[in-house]
Amino acid sequence: AGIGKCVALDLARRNARTILACRSQERGQAAVEEIRAATGNPAVVLRLLDTSSLASVRAFAQAVLREEKRLDVLVNNAGLTGLPFAITPEGLELTFATNYLGPFLLTNLLLG
């Protein structure tokens, strides 16, 4: 939803292979289908990613590096605010992990 979906829609309209990295399979697949229908671009795919989990970030990056020939653009758009204090299973504060550590790690892993 929001800015990320708009960016993905614009990239798909430009006929780019577009990977939607989403936490929710259901919401992500709905967005993929909507973008494919709006653009006619079948190269819009869903990959699951939870930026609050460094294990999820590492698995996502490994899959992208293994499956994709190249990566031209990375849009780090995930974020949250206003949640009560929580600690991730990896022992990190949830908001900090989601908004900073996860995207930072993802970017660095995908740099090659």
Coordinates of C-alpha atoms in Angstrom, one line a residue:
A1 CA 0.0 0.0 0.0
G2 CA 1.0 3.7 -0.2
I3 CA 4.3 4.9 -1.6
G4 CA 5.8 1.5 -2.1
K5 CA 2.9 0.3 -4.2
C6 CA 2.9 3.5 -6.2
V7 CA 6.6 3.0 -6.9
A8 CA 6.1 -0.6 -7.9
L9 CA 3.2 0.3 -10.2
D10 CA 5.4 3.0 -11.9
L11 CA 8.3 0.6 -12.4
A12 CA 6.0 -2.1 -13.8
R13 CA 4.5 0.4 -16.2
R14 CA 8.0 1.0 -17.5
N15 CA 8.2 -2.8 -18.1
A16 CA 10.7 -3.4 -15.4
R17 CA 10.9 -6.7 -13.6
T18 CA 9.5 -5.7 -10.2
I19 CA 9.9 -7.6 -7.0
L20 CA 7.5 -6.7 -4.2
A21 CA 9.1 -7.5 -0.9
C22 CA 6.2 -7.9 1.6
R23 CA 5.6 -9.3 5.0
S24 CA 2.1 -10.6 4.2
Q25 CA 1.6 -13.2 1.5
E26 CA -2.1 -12.3 1.1
R27 CA -1.7 -8.6 0.9
G28 CA 1.4 -8.9 -1.3
Q29 CA -0.2 -11.3 -3.7
A30 CA -3.2 -9.0 -4.0
A31 CA -0.9 -6.1 -4.8
V32 CA 1.0 -8.2 -7.4
E33 CA -2.2 -9.1 -9.2
E34 CA -3.5 -5.5 -9.1
I35 CA -0.2 -4.2 -10.6
R36 CA -0.1 -6.9 -13.2
A37 CA -3.7 -6.2 -14.3
A38 CA -3.1 -2.4 -14.3
T39 CA 0.2 -2.6 -16.3
G40 CA 0.0 -5.8 -18.4
N41 CA 3.4 -6.6 -17.0
P42 CA 3.7 -10.3 -16.0
A43 CA 7.2 -9.7 -14.5
V44 CA 5.8 -8.5 -11.2
V45 CA 6.6 -11.0 -8.5
L46 CA 6.2 -11.4 -4.7
R47 CA 9.0 -12.3 -2.3
L48 CA 8.4 -12.4 1.4
L49 CA 10.5 -10.2 3.6
D50 CA 10.2 -9.0 7.2
T51 CA 12.8 -6.2 7.7
S52 CA 12.4 -6.6 11.5
S53 CA 14.0 -10.0 11.2
L54 CA 17.7 -10.1 10.2
A55 CA 17.3 -13.8 9.3
S56 CA 14.5 -12.9 6.9
V57 CA 16.6 -10.1 5.4
R58 CA 19.5 -12.5 4.9
A59 CA 17.3 -15.2 3.3
F60 CA 15.6 -12.6 1.0
A61 CA 19.0 -11.2 -0.1
Q62 CA 20.4 -14.7 -0.8
A63 CA 17.4 -15.5 -2.9
V64 CA 17.6 -12.3 -4.9
L65 CA 21.3 -12.8 -5.5
R66 CA 20.8 -16.4 -6.5
E67 CA 17.7 -15.9 -8.7
E68 CA 18.1 -12.5 -10.3
K69 CA 20.7 -11.7 -13.0
R70 CA 21.0 -8.1 -11.8
L71 CA 19.4 -5.5 -9.5
D72 CA 19.1 -2.0 -10.9
V73 CA 17.0 -0.2 -8.2
L74 CA 16.3 -0.9 -4.6
V75 CA 13.6 1.1 -2.8
N76 CA 13.7 0.8 1.0
N77 CA 10.3 1.9 1.9
A78 CA 9.2 -0.3 4.8
G79 CA 8.7 1.3 8.1
L80 CA 6.5 1.6 11.2
T81 CA 5.9 4.0 14.1
G82 CA 3.7 4.3 17.1
L83 CA 3.9 0.7 18.2
P84 CA 4.5 -0.2 21.9
F85 CA 8.0 -1.1 22.9
A86 CA 8.8 -4.7 21.7
I87 CA 11.9 -6.8 21.3
T88 CA 12.3 -9.1 18.2
P89 CA 13.2 -12.8 18.6
E90 CA 16.8 -11.7 17.7
G91 CA 16.9 -9.4 20.8
L92 CA 16.5 -6.1 18.9
E93 CA 14.1 -3.3 19.5
L94 CA 11.3 -3.8 16.9
T95 CA 11.0 -0.2 15.5
F96 CA 14.8 0.2 15.2
A97 CA 15.2 -3.2 13.6
T98 CA 12.4 -2.6 11.1
N99 CA 13.2 1.0 10.1
Y100 CA 16.9 1.0 10.2
L101 CA 18.8 -2.3 10.8
G102 CA 16.9 -4.4 8.4
P103 CA 17.0 -2.0 5.4
F104 CA 20.7 -1.2 6.2
L105 CA 21.6 -4.9 6.2
L106 CA 19.5 -5.6 3.0
T107 CA 21.2 -2.8 1.1
N108 CA 24.7 -3.9 2.1
L109 CA 24.0 -7.6 1.3
L110 CA 22.7 -6.7 -2.2
L111 CA 25.6 -4.4 -3.0
G112 CA 27.5 -7.6 -4.0

